[in-house]
């Protein structure tokens, strides 16, 4: 298994575990709106750690894809943004 595939699988598992762990651990407790908001934001934080290193890249394709992804994030929900980001990054890396 390549390192890239292993990384993707581990990130997916971590994202999923952060999503369900809070609910499993705290399922018998009354949660405030603030606590629920934190539990909802945790998986996004995991995904941000993947994106953050691209802010310091010098690759023009990655920088342009990052800018497009940020613009898409202001307009769409998470799933379309991920799809747009993957497609745009692949195209720009191929073309540039």
PDB file of N, CA and C in Angstrom:
ATOM      1  N   UNK A   1       0.862  -1.182   0.000  1.00  0.00           N
ATOM      2  CA  UNK A   1       0.000   0.000   0.000  1.00  0.00           C
ATOM      3  C   UNK A   1       0.900   1.233   0.000  1.00  0.00           C
ATOM      4  N   UNK A   2       0.615   2.157  -0.886  1.00  0.00           N
ATOM      5  CA  UNK A   2       1.453   3.342  -0.969  1.00  0.00           C
ATOM      6  C   UNK A   2       1.203   4.268   0.222  1.00  0.00           C
ATOM      7  N   UNK A   3       2.140   5.123   0.446  1.00  0.00           N
ATOM      8  CA  UNK A   3       2.038   6.072   1.558  1.00  0.00           C
ATOM      9  C   UNK A   3       0.852   7.021   1.371  1.00  0.00           C
ATOM     10  N   UNK A   4       0.569   7.400   0.139  1.00  0.00           N
ATOM     11  CA  UNK A   4      -0.560   8.287  -0.138  1.00  0.00           C
ATOM     12  C   UNK A   4      -1.882   7.615   0.225  1.00  0.00           C
ATOM     13  N   UNK A   5      -2.057   6.377  -0.189  1.00  0.00           N
ATOM     14  CA  UNK A   5      -3.293   5.642   0.120  1.00  0.00           C
ATOM     15  C   UNK A   5      -3.429   5.467   1.632  1.00  0.00           C
ATOM     16  N   UNK A   6      -2.343   5.113   2.279  1.00  0.00           N
ATOM     17  CA  UNK A   6      -2.369   4.946   3.730  1.00  0.00           C
ATOM     18  C   UNK A   6      -2.752   6.250   4.420  1.00  0.00           C
ATOM     19  N   UNK A   7      -2.210   7.352   3.955  1.00  0.00           N
ATOM     20  CA  UNK A   7      -2.534   8.660   4.519  1.00  0.00           C
ATOM     21  C   UNK A   7      -4.012   8.974   4.356  1.00  0.00           C
ATOM     22  N   UNK A   8      -4.556   8.722   3.171  1.00  0.00           N
ATOM     23  CA  UNK A   8      -5.972   8.991   2.919  1.00  0.00           C
ATOM     24  C   UNK A   8      -6.858   8.122   3.808  1.00  0.00           C
ATOM     25  N   UNK A   9      -6.529   6.862   3.936  1.00  0.00           N
ATOM     26  CA  UNK A   9      -7.318   5.957   4.777  1.00  0.00           C
ATOM     27  C   UNK A   9      -7.265   6.397   6.238  1.00  0.00           C
ATOM     28  N   UNK A  10      -6.083   6.758   6.714  1.00  0.00           N
ATOM     29  CA  UNK A  10      -5.963   7.204   8.112  1.00  0.00           C
ATOM     30  C   UNK A  10      -6.687   8.528   8.354  1.00  0.00           C
ATOM     31  N   UNK A  11      -6.648   9.445   7.387  1.00  0.00           N
ATOM     32  CA  UNK A  11      -7.379  10.709   7.546  1.00  0.00           C
ATOM     33  C   UNK A  11      -8.886  10.460   7.568  1.00  0.00           C
ATOM     34  N   UNK A  12      -9.350   9.563   6.714  1.00  0.00           N
ATOM     35  CA  UNK A  12     -10.779   9.243   6.696  1.00  0.00           C
ATOM     36  C   UNK A  12     -11.203   8.617   8.022  1.00  0.00           C
ATOM     37  N   UNK A  13     -10.387   7.709   8.531  1.00  0.00           N
ATOM     38  CA  UNK A  13     -10.711   7.073   9.813  1.00  0.00           C
ATOM     39  C   UNK A  13     -10.704   8.084  10.952  1.00  0.00           C
ATOM     40  N   UNK A  14      -9.723   8.974  10.953  1.00  0.00           N
ATOM     41  CA  UNK A  14      -9.651   9.998  11.999  1.00  0.00           C
ATOM     42  C   UNK A  14     -10.846  10.939  11.934  1.00  0.00           C
ATOM     43  N   UNK A  15     -11.209  11.345  10.730  1.00  0.00           N
ATOM     44  CA  UNK A  15     -12.368  12.217  10.564  1.00  0.00           C
ATOM     45  C   UNK A  15     -13.635  11.535  11.066  1.00  0.00           C
ATOM     46  N   UNK A  16     -13.814  10.280  10.701  1.00  0.00           N
ATOM     47  CA  UNK A  16     -14.997   9.532  11.129  1.00  0.00           C
ATOM     48  C   UNK A  16     -15.005   9.350  12.647  1.00  0.00           C
ATOM     49  N   UNK A  17     -13.851   9.002  13.201  1.00  0.00           N
ATOM     50  CA  UNK A  17     -13.784   8.791  14.652  1.00  0.00           C
ATOM     51  C   UNK A  17     -14.041  10.072  15.435  1.00  0.00           C
ATOM     52  N   UNK A  18     -13.553  11.198  14.943  1.00  0.00           N
ATOM     53  CA  UNK A  18     -13.827  12.454  15.650  1.00  0.00           C
ATOM     54  C   UNK A  18     -15.303  12.805  15.574  1.00  0.00           C
ATOM     55  N   UNK A  19     -15.956  12.379  14.512  1.00  0.00           N
ATOM     56  CA  UNK A  19     -17.389  12.648  14.357  1.00  0.00           C
ATOM     57  C   UNK A  19     -18.216  11.816  15.346  1.00  0.00           C
ATOM     58  N   UNK A  20     -17.885  10.542  15.496  1.00  0.00           N
ATOM     59  CA  UNK A  20     -18.721   9.671  16.334  1.00  0.00           C
ATOM     60  C   UNK A  20     -18.246   9.562  17.781  1.00  0.00           C
ATOM     61  N   UNK A  21     -16.972   9.801  18.030  1.00  0.00           N
ATOM     62  CA  UNK A  21     -16.445   9.599  19.384  1.00  0.00           C
ATOM     63  C   UNK A  21     -17.133  10.492  20.411  1.00  0.00           C
ATOM     64  N   UNK A  22     -17.298  11.744  20.077  1.00  0.00           N
ATOM     65  CA  UNK A  22     -17.951  12.653  21.019  1.00  0.00           C
ATOM     66  C   UNK A  22     -19.365  12.235  21.344  1.00  0.00           C
ATOM     67  N   UNK A  23     -20.075  11.801  20.341  1.00  0.00           N
ATOM     68  CA  UNK A  23     -21.452  11.377  20.566  1.00  0.00           C
ATOM     69  C   UNK A  23     -21.520  10.076  21.357  1.00  0.00           C
ATOM     70  N   UNK A  24     -20.601   9.164  21.111  1.00  0.00           N
ATOM     71  CA  UNK A  24     -20.601   7.909  21.863  1.00  0.00           C
ATOM     72  C   UNK A  24     -20.207   8.125  23.318  1.00  0.00           C
ATOM     73  N   UNK A  25     -19.235   8.963  23.536  1.00  0.00           N
ATOM     74  CA  UNK A  25     -18.766   9.224  24.901  1.00  0.00           C
ATOM     75  C   UNK A  25     -19.793  10.039  25.684  1.00  0.00           C
ATOM     76  N   UNK A  26     -20.439  10.976  25.013  1.00  0.00           N
ATOM     77  CA  UNK A  26     -21.355  11.898  25.695  1.00  0.00           C
ATOM     78  C   UNK A  26     -22.825  11.598  25.414  1.00  0.00           C
ATOM     79  N   UNK A  27     -23.150  10.401  24.968  1.00  0.00           N
ATOM     80  CA  UNK A  27     -24.522  10.115  24.532  1.00  0.00           C
ATOM     81  C   UNK A  27     -25.566  10.173  25.640  1.00  0.00           C
ATOM     82  N   UNK A  28     -25.180   9.941  26.902  1.00  0.00           N
ATOM     83  CA  UNK A  28     -26.144   9.952  28.001  1.00  0.00           C
ATOM     84  C   UNK A  28     -26.234  11.302  28.700  1.00  0.00           C
ATOM     85  N   UNK A  29     -25.547  12.290  28.170  1.00  0.00           N
ATOM     86  CA  UNK A  29     -25.543  13.612  28.793  1.00  0.00           C
ATOM     87  C   UNK A  29     -26.324  14.608  27.955  1.00  0.00           C
ATOM     88  N   UNK A  30     -26.828  15.609  28.631  1.00  0.00           N
ATOM     89  CA  UNK A  30     -27.485  16.707  27.948  1.00  0.00           C
ATOM     90  C   UNK A  30     -26.406  17.655  27.433  1.00  0.00           C
ATOM     91  N   UNK A  31     -26.369  17.902  26.149  1.00  0.00           N
ATOM     92  CA  UNK A  31     -25.332  18.749  25.567  1.00  0.00           C
ATOM     93  C   UNK A  31     -25.896  20.128  25.253  1.00  0.00           C
ATOM     94  N   UNK A  32     -25.093  21.118  25.553  1.00  0.00           N
ATOM     95  CA  UNK A  32     -25.494  22.488  25.223  1.00  0.00           C
ATOM     96  C   UNK A  32     -25.304  22.721  23.730  1.00  0.00           C
ATOM     97  N   UNK A  33     -25.857  23.774  23.239  1.00  0.00           N
ATOM     98  CA  UNK A  33     -25.712  24.120  21.822  1.00  0.00           C
ATOM     99  C   UNK A  33     -24.246  24.364  21.477  1.00  0.00           C
ATOM    100  N   UNK A  34     -23.521  24.940  22.410  1.00  0.00           N
ATOM    101  CA  UNK A  34     -22.104  25.215  22.184  1.00  0.00           C
ATOM    102  C   UNK A  34     -21.300  23.920  22.057  1.00  0.00           C
ATOM    103  N   UNK A  35     -21.590  22.956  22.919  1.00  0.00           N
ATOM    104  CA  UNK A  35     -20.900  21.666  22.866  1.00  0.00           C
ATOM    105  C   UNK A  35     -21.227  20.943  21.564  1.00  0.00           C
ATOM    106  N   UNK A  36     -22.472  20.987  21.144  1.00  0.00           N
ATOM    107  CA  UNK A  36     -22.857  20.367  19.883  1.00  0.00           C
ATOM    108  C   UNK A  36     -22.126  21.025  18.709  1.00  0.00           C
ATOM    109  N   UNK A  37     -21.978  22.322  18.763  1.00  0.00           N
ATOM    110  CA  UNK A  37     -21.267  23.035  17.694  1.00  0.00           C
ATOM    111  C   UNK A  37     -19.805  22.605  17.628  1.00  0.00           C
ATOM    112  N   UNK A  38     -19.203  22.397  18.784  1.00  0.00           N
ATOM    113  CA  UNK A  38     -17.808  21.949  18.829  1.00  0.00           C
ATOM    114  C   UNK A  38     -17.685  20.547  18.249  1.00  0.00           C
ATOM    115  N   UNK A  39     -18.612  19.673  18.596  1.00  0.00           N
ATOM    116  CA  UNK A  39     -18.582  18.311  18.067  1.00  0.00           C
ATOM    117  C   UNK A  39     -18.786  18.299  16.554  1.00  0.00           C
ATOM    118  N   UNK A  40     -19.574  19.201  16.051  1.00  0.00           N
ATOM    119  CA  UNK A  40     -19.798  19.293  14.607  1.00  0.00           C
ATOM    120  C   UNK A  40     -18.561  19.839  13.880  1.00  0.00           C
ATOM    121  N   UNK A  41     -17.790  20.693  14.546  1.00  0.00           N
ATOM    122  CA  UNK A  41     -16.629  21.323  13.911  1.00  0.00           C
ATOM    123  C   UNK A  41     -15.381  20.441  13.925  1.00  0.00           C
ATOM    124  N   UNK A  42     -15.310  19.458  14.792  1.00  0.00           N
ATOM    125  CA  UNK A  42     -14.105  18.643  14.941  1.00  0.00           C
ATOM    126  C   UNK A  42     -13.656  17.961  13.642  1.00  0.00           C
ATOM    127  N   UNK A  43     -14.534  17.305  12.888  1.00  0.00           N
ATOM    128  CA  UNK A  43     -14.064  16.682  11.646  1.00  0.00           C
ATOM    129  C   UNK A  43     -13.521  17.688  10.632  1.00  0.00           C
ATOM    130  N   UNK A  44     -14.094  18.855  10.587  1.00  0.00           N
ATOM    131  CA  UNK A  44     -13.580  19.891   9.700  1.00  0.00           C
ATOM    132  C   UNK A  44     -12.171  20.309  10.074  1.00  0.00           C
ATOM    133  N   UNK A  45     -11.891  20.312  11.358  1.00  0.00           N
ATOM    134  CA  UNK A  45     -10.543  20.653  11.822  1.00  0.00           C
ATOM    135  C   UNK A  45      -9.522  19.631  11.335  1.00  0.00           C
ATOM    136  N   UNK A  46      -9.910  18.372  11.306  1.00  0.00           N
ATOM    137  CA  UNK A  46      -9.017  17.335  10.791  1.00  0.00           C
ATOM    138  C   UNK A  46      -8.726  17.589   9.315  1.00  0.00           C
ATOM    139  N   UNK A  47      -9.749  17.946   8.564  1.00  0.00           N
ATOM    140  CA  UNK A  47      -9.551  18.208   7.137  1.00  0.00           C
ATOM    141  C   UNK A  47      -8.694  19.448   6.896  1.00  0.00           C
ATOM    142  N   UNK A  48      -8.823  20.437   7.744  1.00  0.00           N
ATOM    143  CA  UNK A  48      -8.020  21.657   7.610  1.00  0.00           C
ATOM    144  C   UNK A  48      -6.536  21.353   7.776  1.00  0.00           C
ATOM    145  N   UNK A  49      -6.195  20.393   8.628  1.00  0.00           N
ATOM    146  CA  UNK A  49      -4.784  20.052   8.809  1.00  0.00           C
ATOM    147  C   UNK A  49      -4.183  19.485   7.531  1.00  0.00           C
ATOM    148  N   UNK A  50      -5.016  18.937   6.666  1.00  0.00           N
ATOM    149  CA  UNK A  50      -4.537  18.444   5.385  1.00  0.00           C
ATOM    150  C   UNK A  50      -4.299  19.604   4.419  1.00  0.00           C
ATOM    151  N   UNK A  51      -5.152  20.597   4.472  1.00  0.00           N
ATOM    152  CA  UNK A  51      -5.091  21.719   3.542  1.00  0.00           C
ATOM    153  C   UNK A  51      -4.031  22.741   3.948  1.00  0.00           C
ATOM    154  N   UNK A  52      -3.819  22.925   5.226  1.00  0.00           N
ATOM    155  CA  UNK A  52      -2.946  23.988   5.735  1.00  0.00           C
ATOM    156  C   UNK A  52      -1.551  24.017   5.124  1.00  0.00           C
ATOM    157  N   UNK A  53      -0.870  22.893   4.917  1.00  0.00           N
ATOM    158  CA  UNK A  53       0.477  22.974   4.324  1.00  0.00           C
ATOM    159  C   UNK A  53       0.514  23.597   2.931  1.00  0.00           C
ATOM    160  N   UNK A  54      -0.600  23.566   2.208  1.00  0.00           N
ATOM    161  CA  UNK A  54      -0.616  24.144   0.868  1.00  0.00           C
ATOM    162  C   UNK A  54      -0.593  25.670   0.879  1.00  0.00           C
ATOM    163  N   UNK A  55      -0.819  26.272   2.044  1.00  0.00           N
ATOM    164  CA  UNK A  55      -0.716  27.720   2.145  1.00  0.00           C
ATOM    165  C   UNK A  55       0.725  28.192   1.995  1.00  0.00           C
ATOM    166  N   UNK A  56       1.683  27.325   2.238  1.00  0.00           N
ATOM    167  CA  UNK A  56       3.090  27.715   2.174  1.00  0.00           C
ATOM    168  C   UNK A  56       3.810  27.103   0.975  1.00  0.00           C
ATOM    169  N   UNK A  57       3.088  26.568   0.030  1.00  0.00           N
ATOM    170  CA  UNK A  57       3.692  25.979  -1.148  1.00  0.00           C
ATOM    171  C   UNK A  57       4.088  27.058  -2.152  1.00  0.00           C
ATOM    172  N   UNK A  58       5.002  26.717  -3.022  1.00  0.00           N
ATOM    173  CA  UNK A  58       5.377  27.633  -4.097  1.00  0.00           C
ATOM    174  C   UNK A  58       4.864  27.134  -5.444  1.00  0.00           C
ATOM    175  N   UNK A  59       4.154  26.018  -5.435  1.00  0.00           N
ATOM    176  CA  UNK A  59       3.596  25.448  -6.659  1.00  0.00           C
ATOM    177  C   UNK A  59       2.388  26.284  -7.089  1.00  0.00           C
ATOM    178  N   UNK A  60       2.450  26.911  -8.276  1.00  0.00           N
ATOM    179  CA  UNK A  60       1.342  27.774  -8.698  1.00  0.00           C
ATOM    180  C   UNK A  60       0.011  27.024  -8.848  1.00  0.00           C
ATOM    181  N   UNK A  61       0.059  25.768  -9.269  1.00  0.00           N
ATOM    182  CA  UNK A  61      -1.177  24.989  -9.423  1.00  0.00           C
ATOM    183  C   UNK A  61      -1.863  24.808  -8.069  1.00  0.00           C
ATOM    184  N   UNK A  62      -1.082  24.502  -7.044  1.00  0.00           N
ATOM    185  CA  UNK A  62      -1.659  24.319  -5.711  1.00  0.00           C
ATOM    186  C   UNK A  62      -2.197  25.626  -5.138  1.00  0.00           C
ATOM    187  N   UNK A  63      -1.480  26.706  -5.360  1.00  0.00           N
ATOM    188  CA  UNK A  63      -1.936  28.004  -4.851  1.00  0.00           C
ATOM    189  C   UNK A  63      -3.227  28.445  -5.530  1.00  0.00           C
ATOM    190  N   UNK A  64      -3.307  28.248  -6.830  1.00  0.00           N
ATOM    191  CA  UNK A  64      -4.524  28.605  -7.552  1.00  0.00           C
ATOM    192  C   UNK A  64      -5.692  27.705  -7.144  1.00  0.00           C
ATOM    193  N   UNK A  65      -5.425  26.420  -6.989  1.00  0.00           N
ATOM    194  CA  UNK A  65      -6.464  25.490  -6.543  1.00  0.00           C
ATOM    195  C   UNK A  65      -6.935  25.846  -5.137  1.00  0.00           C
ATOM    196  N   UNK A  66      -6.029  26.260  -4.280  1.00  0.00           N
ATOM    197  CA  UNK A  66      -6.390  26.668  -2.926  1.00  0.00           C
ATOM    198  C   UNK A  66      -7.294  27.892  -2.955  1.00  0.00           C
ATOM    199  N   UNK A  67      -6.967  28.861  -3.800  1.00  0.00           N
ATOM    200  CA  UNK A  67      -7.800  30.064  -3.906  1.00  0.00           C
ATOM    201  C   UNK A  67      -9.200  29.721  -4.418  1.00  0.00           C
ATOM    202  N   UNK A  68      -9.275  28.857  -5.410  1.00  0.00           N
ATOM    203  CA  UNK A  68     -10.576  28.439  -5.939  1.00  0.00           C
ATOM    204  C   UNK A  68     -11.363  27.672  -4.879  1.00  0.00           C
ATOM    205  N   UNK A  69     -10.682  26.837  -4.126  1.00  0.00           N
ATOM    206  CA  UNK A  69     -11.339  26.081  -3.054  1.00  0.00           C
ATOM    207  C   UNK A  69     -11.895  27.007  -1.977  1.00  0.00           C
ATOM    208  N   UNK A  70     -11.143  28.030  -1.634  1.00  0.00           N
ATOM    209  CA  UNK A  70     -11.618  28.985  -0.633  1.00  0.00           C
ATOM    210  C   UNK A  70     -12.840  29.745  -1.137  1.00  0.00           C
ATOM    211  N   UNK A  71     -12.830  30.125  -2.396  1.00  0.00           N
ATOM    212  CA  UNK A  71     -14.000  30.798  -2.969  1.00  0.00           C
ATOM    213  C   UNK A  71     -15.208  29.864  -2.996  1.00  0.00           C
ATOM    214  N   UNK A  72     -14.987  28.615  -3.354  1.00  0.00           N
ATOM    215  CA  UNK A  72     -16.087  27.642  -3.375  1.00  0.00           C
ATOM    216  C   UNK A  72     -16.632  27.416  -1.968  1.00  0.00           C
ATOM    217  N   UNK A  73     -15.750  27.421  -0.965  1.00  0.00           N
ATOM    218  CA  UNK A  73     -16.181  27.206   0.421  1.00  0.00           C
ATOM    219  C   UNK A  73     -17.077  28.324   0.929  1.00  0.00           C
ATOM    220  N   UNK A  74     -16.919  29.508   0.358  1.00  0.00           N
ATOM    221  CA  UNK A  74     -17.775  30.620   0.763  1.00  0.00           C
ATOM    222  C   UNK A  74     -19.174  30.515   0.164  1.00  0.00           C
ATOM    223  N   UNK A  75     -19.307  29.700  -0.863  1.00  0.00           N
ATOM    224  CA  UNK A  75     -20.577  29.632  -1.585  1.00  0.00           C
ATOM    225  C   UNK A  75     -21.352  28.328  -1.378  1.00  0.00           C
ATOM    226  N   UNK A  76     -20.625  27.197  -1.236  1.00  0.00           N
ATOM    227  CA  UNK A  76     -21.260  25.884  -1.210  1.00  0.00           C
ATOM    228  C   UNK A  76     -21.052  25.175   0.121  1.00  0.00           C
ATOM    229  N   UNK A  77     -21.765  24.063   0.303  1.00  0.00           N
ATOM    230  CA  UNK A  77     -21.582  23.241   1.497  1.00  0.00           C
ATOM    231  C   UNK A  77     -20.357  22.342   1.309  1.00  0.00           C
ATOM    232  N   UNK A  78     -20.058  21.527   2.311  1.00  0.00           N
ATOM    233  CA  UNK A  78     -18.803  20.782   2.353  1.00  0.00           C
ATOM    234  C   UNK A  78     -18.623  19.816   1.179  1.00  0.00           C
ATOM    235  N   UNK A  79     -19.606  18.993   0.875  1.00  0.00           N
ATOM    236  CA  UNK A  79     -19.430  17.985  -0.169  1.00  0.00           C
ATOM    237  C   UNK A  79     -19.141  18.584  -1.544  1.00  0.00           C
ATOM    238  N   UNK A  80     -19.897  19.585  -2.005  1.00  0.00           N
ATOM    239  CA  UNK A  80     -19.534  20.191  -3.294  1.00  0.00           C
ATOM    240  C   UNK A  80     -18.157  20.857  -3.274  1.00  0.00           C
ATOM    241  N   UNK A  81     -17.781  21.438  -2.154  1.00  0.00           N
ATOM    242  CA  UNK A  81     -16.466  22.090  -2.054  1.00  0.00           C
ATOM    243  C   UNK A  81     -15.355  21.050  -2.186  1.00  0.00           C
ATOM    244  N   UNK A  82     -15.518  19.910  -1.538  1.00  0.00           N
ATOM    245  CA  UNK A  82     -14.504  18.856  -1.650  1.00  0.00           C
ATOM    246  C   UNK A  82     -14.404  18.374  -3.095  1.00  0.00           C
ATOM    247  N   UNK A  83     -15.543  18.142  -3.734  1.00  0.00           N
ATOM    248  CA  UNK A  83     -15.528  17.689  -5.129  1.00  0.00           C
ATOM    249  C   UNK A  83     -14.877  18.731  -6.040  1.00  0.00           C
ATOM    250  N   UNK A  84     -15.265  19.980  -5.884  1.00  0.00           N
ATOM    251  CA  UNK A  84     -14.682  21.057  -6.685  1.00  0.00           C
ATOM    252  C   UNK A  84     -13.176  21.146  -6.451  1.00  0.00           C
ATOM    253  N   UNK A  85     -12.769  21.077  -5.211  1.00  0.00           N
ATOM    254  CA  UNK A  85     -11.350  21.193  -4.866  1.00  0.00           C
ATOM    255  C   UNK A  85     -10.521  20.073  -5.472  1.00  0.00           C
ATOM    256  N   UNK A  86     -11.013  18.855  -5.386  1.00  0.00           N
ATOM    257  CA  UNK A  86     -10.276  17.717  -5.943  1.00  0.00           C
ATOM    258  C   UNK A  86     -10.163  17.836  -7.458  1.00  0.00           C
ATOM    259  N   UNK A  87     -11.262  18.159  -8.109  1.00  0.00           N
ATOM    260  CA  UNK A  87     -11.267  18.265  -9.573  1.00  0.00           C
ATOM    261  C   UNK A  87     -10.369  19.407 -10.041  1.00  0.00           C
ATOM    262  N   UNK A  88     -10.508  20.569  -9.414  1.00  0.00           N
ATOM    263  CA  UNK A  88      -9.702  21.733  -9.809  1.00  0.00           C
ATOM    264  C   UNK A  88      -8.219  21.477  -9.563  1.00  0.00           C
ATOM    265  N   UNK A  89      -7.889  20.879  -8.435  1.00  0.00           N
ATOM    266  CA  UNK A  89      -6.483  20.590  -8.143  1.00  0.00           C
ATOM    267  C   UNK A  89      -5.908  19.617  -9.162  1.00  0.00           C
ATOM    268  N   UNK A  90      -6.644  18.579  -9.478  1.00  0.00           N
ATOM    269  CA  UNK A  90      -6.161  17.601 -10.461  1.00  0.00           C
ATOM    270  C   UNK A  90      -5.957  18.255 -11.824  1.00  0.00           C
ATOM    271  N   UNK A  91      -6.935  19.050 -12.257  1.00  0.00           N
ATOM    272  CA  UNK A  91      -6.816  19.719 -13.553  1.00  0.00           C
ATOM    273  C   UNK A  91      -5.648  20.694 -13.598  1.00  0.00           C
ATOM    274  N   UNK A  92      -5.510  21.502 -12.554  1.00  0.00           N
ATOM    275  CA  UNK A  92      -4.441  22.491 -12.542  1.00  0.00           C
ATOM    276  C   UNK A  92      -3.057  21.828 -12.464  1.00  0.00           C
ATOM    277  N   UNK A  93      -2.955  20.753 -11.699  1.00  0.00           N
ATOM    278  CA  UNK A  93      -1.662  20.050 -11.649  1.00  0.00           C
ATOM    279  C   UNK A  93      -1.331  19.433 -13.000  1.00  0.00           C
ATOM    280  N   UNK A  94      -2.337  18.971 -13.701  1.00  0.00           N
ATOM    281  CA  UNK A  94      -2.113  18.395 -15.028  1.00  0.00           C
ATOM    282  C   UNK A  94      -1.734  19.478 -16.037  1.00  0.00           C
ATOM    283  N   UNK A  95      -2.424  20.606 -15.981  1.00  0.00           N
ATOM    284  CA  UNK A  95      -2.210  21.664 -16.961  1.00  0.00           C
ATOM    285  C   UNK A  95      -0.997  22.531 -16.678  1.00  0.00           C
ATOM    286  N   UNK A  96      -0.685  22.742 -15.409  1.00  0.00           N
ATOM    287  CA  UNK A  96       0.451  23.626 -15.082  1.00  0.00           C
ATOM    288  C   UNK A  96       1.657  22.851 -14.742  1.00  0.00           C
TER     289      UNK A  96
END
